Amino acid sequence: MILRRLRAIDWDDWTVAFDHSRSRALLMREYLRRSALWARHYGAESVWPFFDIAEHIVPCVQLPLDIASDLDAFLRGGIGPNSVERTVTGAVRWTELRRQGRTDLPDLPEPYEPLLLMYERGGGFYVDQAIDLNGVSLPRWGLDTAIAAPPFLTVGPATLDALDSDAKGKVTYFAVVEERFPRERPMGLIRRRAVGREPVTHDEAFSRNLRWEPTDYFDLYALGHNDTDHVEISEIEAAAFIDRVIQKYRQSRSS
């Protein structure tokens, strides 16, 4: 299953990577957070972040011969630098470890799934002074910084697509709030995009149509015509709102 997912990836399509740069950055951060938790638990700090977690749990874990052969052939095809190959190998070996039904693993989040999702949204990455995702660069966090990072748990494809949708320019998110709808569960979500060197502002609300649509909320607010207020929120908080709207829509369609 994992190898099937990996084979389906176009590892050289930079256009896809650029189009999905925001979700890929969030997914990489979540992988760094999760893998840091595993590295700390098993004393693998020196090889973190791009490593084979399974070998630090059961050094002698072996892949079935057919999977080992398929993995070797896949890697020979060329998918990127050693850091990418190590995590791909680690994801395959981790899947085998989980298949064995081990009951002695710590209660920590699945380590490789965010990274696999990131690969599926535009291929691999390169590591130099920063982590280059072909469209956005991330700083090379220390282990403690990664562990302390806020979790990014809303990783459904539709939510990730909404974050990436026409997300050009500098994007700032705002929750529309009032007494009954606090920041944690706002009544609406707006993003403001500042595009270009001499920024042109675009205000858009995430609508019940599950897409970003133009809004005059801020214009009306400035004129005193809105009874609601707003507060700036993080991209992770915005993703949580989007995910709730999508889930509610799906439930209403299935009922």
Short mmCIF file of C-alpha atoms in Angstrom, two decimals:
data_model
loop_
_atom_site.label_atom_id
_atom_site.label_comp_id
_atom_site.label_asym_id
_atom_site.label_seq_id
_atom_site.Cartn_x
_atom_site.Cartn_y
_atom_site.Cartn_z
CA MET A 1 0.00 0.00 0.00
CA ILE A 2 2.74 2.47 0.97
CA LEU A 3 4.82 1.62 -2.10
CA ARG A 4 1.75 2.03 -4.29
CA ARG A 5 1.26 5.52 -2.91
CA LEU A 6 4.93 6.36 -3.41
CA ARG A 7 4.99 5.09 -7.00
CA ALA A 8 2.01 7.30 -7.87
CA ILE A 9 3.95 10.46 -6.96
CA ASP A 10 5.53 12.64 -9.63
CA TRP A 11 8.77 13.49 -7.83
CA ASP A 12 9.83 16.09 -10.40
CA ASP A 13 6.67 18.19 -10.88
CA TRP A 14 7.62 21.50 -9.30
CA THR A 15 4.39 23.13 -10.49
CA VAL A 16 2.38 20.88 -8.17
CA ALA A 17 4.78 21.68 -5.33
CA PHE A 18 4.34 25.43 -5.85
CA ASP A 19 0.56 25.10 -6.04
CA HIS A 20 0.53 23.21 -2.73
CA SER A 21 3.27 25.14 -0.97
CA ARG A 22 1.16 26.18 2.03
CA SER A 23 -0.17 22.74 2.87
CA ARG A 24 3.23 21.18 2.23
CA ALA A 25 4.83 23.55 4.74
CA LEU A 26 2.24 22.67 7.38
CA LEU A 27 2.64 18.96 6.72
CA MET A 28 6.42 19.15 6.97
CA ARG A 29 6.15 21.02 10.27
CA GLU A 30 3.79 18.34 11.58
CA TYR A 31 6.21 15.60 10.50
CA LEU A 32 9.04 17.40 12.29
CA ARG A 33 6.90 17.60 15.43
CA ARG A 34 5.88 13.96 15.37
CA SER A 35 9.29 12.59 14.47
CA ALA A 36 10.85 14.69 17.25
CA LEU A 37 8.53 13.03 19.77
CA TRP A 38 9.64 9.60 18.56
CA ALA A 39 13.30 10.61 18.48
CA ARG A 40 13.12 11.88 22.06
CA HIS A 41 11.36 8.73 23.26
CA TYR A 42 13.91 6.36 21.70
CA GLY A 43 17.04 8.46 22.20
CA ALA A 44 17.49 9.08 18.47
CA GLU A 45 18.06 12.83 18.72
CA SER A 46 21.41 12.64 16.88
CA VAL A 47 19.82 11.31 13.66
CA TRP A 48 16.61 13.33 13.75
CA PRO A 49 14.73 14.61 11.76
CA PHE A 50 14.94 12.48 8.59
CA PHE A 51 15.55 8.97 9.82
CA ASP A 52 14.26 5.41 10.01
CA ILE A 53 12.31 5.23 13.26
CA ALA A 54 11.77 1.47 13.05
CA GLU A 55 15.47 0.66 13.38
CA HIS A 56 15.55 2.47 16.72
CA ILE A 57 12.66 0.35 17.97
CA VAL A 58 13.61 -3.05 16.57
CA PRO A 59 17.05 -2.90 14.91
CA CYS A 60 16.58 -6.27 13.25
CA VAL A 61 13.13 -5.65 11.72
CA GLN A 62 13.10 -7.26 8.28
CA LEU A 63 10.89 -6.54 5.32
CA PRO A 64 9.31 -9.43 3.42
CA LEU A 65 11.54 -10.30 0.46
CA ASP A 66 9.07 -9.10 -2.17
CA ILE A 67 8.58 -5.72 -0.46
CA ALA A 68 12.32 -5.32 0.10
CA SER A 69 12.93 -6.02 -3.59
CA ASP A 70 10.22 -3.59 -4.70
CA LEU A 71 11.55 -0.90 -2.37
CA ASP A 72 15.09 -1.32 -3.68
CA ALA A 73 13.89 -1.07 -7.29
CA PHE A 74 11.83 2.01 -6.44
CA LEU A 75 14.78 3.79 -4.82
CA ARG A 76 17.04 2.99 -7.76
CA GLY A 77 14.66 5.01 -9.92
CA GLY A 78 15.77 8.18 -8.19
CA ILE A 79 13.42 10.20 -5.97
CA GLY A 80 15.73 12.83 -4.52
CA PRO A 81 18.46 13.26 -1.91
CA ASN A 82 19.42 10.84 0.86
CA SER A 83 17.11 12.52 3.37
CA VAL A 84 14.12 11.69 1.17
CA GLU A 85 15.30 8.11 0.59
CA ARG A 86 15.79 7.57 4.34
CA THR A 87 12.26 8.70 5.18
CA VAL A 88 10.74 6.63 2.36
CA THR A 89 12.60 3.58 3.63
CA GLY A 90 11.56 4.46 7.15
CA ALA A 91 7.89 4.75 6.16
CA VAL A 92 7.93 1.34 4.49
CA ARG A 93 9.71 -0.30 7.43
CA TRP A 94 7.41 1.45 9.89
CA THR A 95 4.38 0.03 8.08
CA GLU A 96 5.86 -3.46 8.40
CA LEU A 97 6.49 -2.89 12.10
CA ARG A 98 2.86 -1.84 12.60
CA ARG A 99 1.66 -4.82 10.58
CA GLN A 100 3.30 -7.11 13.10
CA GLY A 101 0.79 -5.87 15.67
CA ARG A 102 3.30 -4.82 18.28
CA THR A 103 1.74 -3.81 21.61
CA ASP A 104 4.84 -2.21 23.17
CA LEU A 105 4.84 1.01 21.13
CA PRO A 106 4.33 4.32 22.94
CA ASP A 107 1.13 6.31 22.57
CA LEU A 108 2.56 8.77 20.06
CA PRO A 109 1.09 9.99 16.74
CA GLU A 110 1.82 8.15 13.51
CA PRO A 111 5.17 9.59 12.44
CA TYR A 112 5.27 9.36 8.66
CA GLU A 113 1.73 10.08 7.46
CA PRO A 114 2.16 13.91 7.30
CA LEU A 115 5.35 13.44 5.27
CA LEU A 116 3.68 10.97 2.90
CA LEU A 117 0.86 13.46 2.36
CA MET A 118 3.43 16.17 1.68
CA TYR A 119 5.16 13.97 -0.89
CA GLU A 120 1.81 13.34 -2.59
CA ARG A 121 1.30 17.10 -2.88
CA GLY A 122 4.43 17.85 -4.88
CA GLY A 123 7.30 15.45 -4.27
CA GLY A 124 10.34 15.74 -2.05
CA PHE A 125 12.59 18.34 -0.50
CA TYR A 126 16.21 19.41 -0.14
CA VAL A 127 18.12 20.29 3.00
CA ASP A 128 20.78 22.98 3.13
CA GLN A 129 20.70 26.00 5.41
CA ALA A 130 16.93 25.51 5.40
CA ILE A 131 14.45 22.84 4.34
CA ASP A 132 13.57 23.65 0.72
CA LEU A 133 10.14 22.35 -0.33
CA ASN A 134 10.28 23.69 -3.91
CA GLY A 135 8.04 26.69 -3.36
CA VAL A 136 8.67 27.53 0.27
CA SER A 137 11.56 27.12 2.71
CA LEU A 138 11.38 26.24 6.38
CA PRO A 139 13.97 26.88 9.06
CA ARG A 140 15.86 23.90 10.44
CA TRP A 141 14.22 23.61 13.84
CA GLY A 142 15.88 22.21 16.91
CA LEU A 143 14.28 19.20 18.56
CA ASP A 144 12.74 21.15 21.45
CA THR A 145 11.27 23.73 19.06
CA ALA A 146 9.70 20.96 16.97
CA ILE A 147 8.17 19.25 20.01
CA ALA A 148 6.70 22.54 21.22
CA ALA A 149 5.14 23.38 17.84
CA PRO A 150 1.31 23.47 17.72
CA PRO A 151 -0.12 20.24 16.27
CA PHE A 152 -1.56 20.28 12.77
CA LEU A 153 -4.20 17.56 12.83
CA THR A 154 -6.72 18.55 10.13
CA VAL A 155 -4.99 16.86 7.21
CA GLY A 156 -7.96 15.82 5.05
CA PRO A 157 -7.33 16.38 1.31
CA ALA A 158 -10.28 18.78 0.96
CA THR A 159 -9.02 20.91 3.85
CA LEU A 160 -5.49 20.98 2.46
CA ASP A 161 -6.84 21.92 -0.98
CA ALA A 162 -8.82 24.80 0.54
CA LEU A 163 -5.70 26.17 2.23
CA ASP A 164 -3.85 26.08 -1.09
CA SER A 165 -6.69 27.37 -3.25
CA ASP A 166 -5.56 30.57 -5.02
CA ALA A 167 -3.46 31.38 -1.93
CA LYS A 168 -1.16 33.82 -3.68
CA GLY A 169 0.52 36.67 -1.80
CA LYS A 170 0.75 37.23 1.92
CA VAL A 171 -2.26 35.59 3.54
CA THR A 172 -3.70 36.55 6.92
CA TYR A 173 -6.65 34.72 8.49
CA PHE A 174 -9.39 36.17 10.68
CA ALA A 175 -12.07 34.42 12.73
CA VAL A 176 -15.46 36.14 12.82
CA VAL A 177 -16.53 36.01 16.45
CA GLU A 178 -19.22 37.05 18.88
CA GLU A 179 -20.24 35.97 22.38
CA ARG A 180 -21.73 32.65 21.29
CA PHE A 181 -19.00 31.97 18.75
CA PRO A 182 -15.55 32.32 20.32
CA ARG A 183 -12.23 32.09 18.53
CA GLU A 184 -12.13 28.32 19.03
CA ARG A 185 -15.42 27.86 17.16
CA PRO A 186 -16.05 31.07 15.19
CA MET A 187 -19.08 31.77 13.07
CA GLY A 188 -16.98 32.52 10.00
CA LEU A 189 -13.52 32.61 8.47
CA ILE A 190 -12.01 35.36 6.33
CA ARG A 191 -8.63 35.59 4.70
CA ARG A 192 -6.93 38.75 3.48
CA ARG A 193 -4.43 38.34 0.66
CA ALA A 194 -1.93 41.07 -0.12
CA VAL A 195 -0.64 40.38 -3.64
CA GLY A 196 2.24 42.05 -5.45
CA ARG A 197 5.09 44.41 -4.59
CA GLU A 198 2.62 47.25 -4.24
CA PRO A 199 0.09 45.02 -2.52
CA VAL A 200 -3.42 44.71 -3.86
CA THR A 201 -5.74 43.47 -1.13
CA HIS A 202 -8.26 40.68 -1.65
CA ASP A 203 -10.74 39.82 1.12
CA GLU A 204 -12.39 36.40 0.88
CA ALA A 205 -14.64 34.34 3.13
CA PHE A 206 -14.77 30.55 3.23
CA SER A 207 -18.36 29.94 2.23
CA ARG A 208 -20.92 27.17 2.56
CA ASN A 209 -20.04 26.35 -1.03
CA LEU A 210 -16.71 25.13 0.38
CA ARG A 211 -14.66 27.71 -1.47
CA TRP A 212 -13.22 31.16 -0.99
CA GLU A 213 -15.55 33.91 -2.19
CA PRO A 214 -15.12 37.72 -2.17
CA THR A 215 -16.47 39.49 0.91
CA ASP A 216 -17.08 43.12 1.87
CA TYR A 217 -16.96 42.28 5.58
CA PHE A 218 -14.08 44.64 6.39
CA ASP A 219 -15.65 47.52 4.45
CA LEU A 220 -18.92 47.07 6.32
CA TYR A 221 -17.07 46.71 9.61
CA ALA A 222 -15.25 50.00 9.05
CA LEU A 223 -18.62 51.69 8.45
CA GLY A 224 -20.07 50.20 11.65
CA HIS A 225 -22.58 48.00 9.83
CA ASN A 226 -21.48 44.66 11.35
CA ASP A 227 -22.63 43.30 14.71
CA THR A 228 -19.77 40.80 14.76
CA ASP A 229 -16.10 41.25 15.47
CA HIS A 230 -12.99 39.50 14.20
CA VAL A 231 -9.62 38.35 15.49
CA GLU A 232 -6.48 37.31 13.65
CA ILE A 233 -5.80 33.57 13.88
CA SER A 234 -3.14 31.14 12.71
CA GLU A 235 -3.23 29.03 9.57
CA ILE A 236 -3.65 25.93 11.74
CA GLU A 237 -6.72 27.45 13.41
CA ALA A 238 -8.08 28.37 9.98
CA ALA A 239 -7.60 24.77 8.83
CA ALA A 240 -9.59 23.52 11.82
CA PHE A 241 -12.53 25.77 10.89
CA ILE A 242 -12.40 24.68 7.25
CA ASP A 243 -12.36 21.04 8.31
CA ARG A 244 -15.42 21.50 10.53
CA VAL A 245 -17.35 23.17 7.70
CA ILE A 246 -16.43 20.37 5.30
CA GLN A 247 -17.43 17.67 7.79
CA LYS A 248 -20.74 19.41 8.52
CA TYR A 249 -21.46 19.68 4.79
CA ARG A 250 -20.73 16.01 4.24
CA GLN A 251 -22.94 14.99 7.14
CA SER A 252 -25.83 17.08 5.84
CA ARG A 253 -25.50 15.49 2.40
CA SER A 254 -25.48 11.96 3.81
CA SER A 255 -28.51 12.52 6.08
#
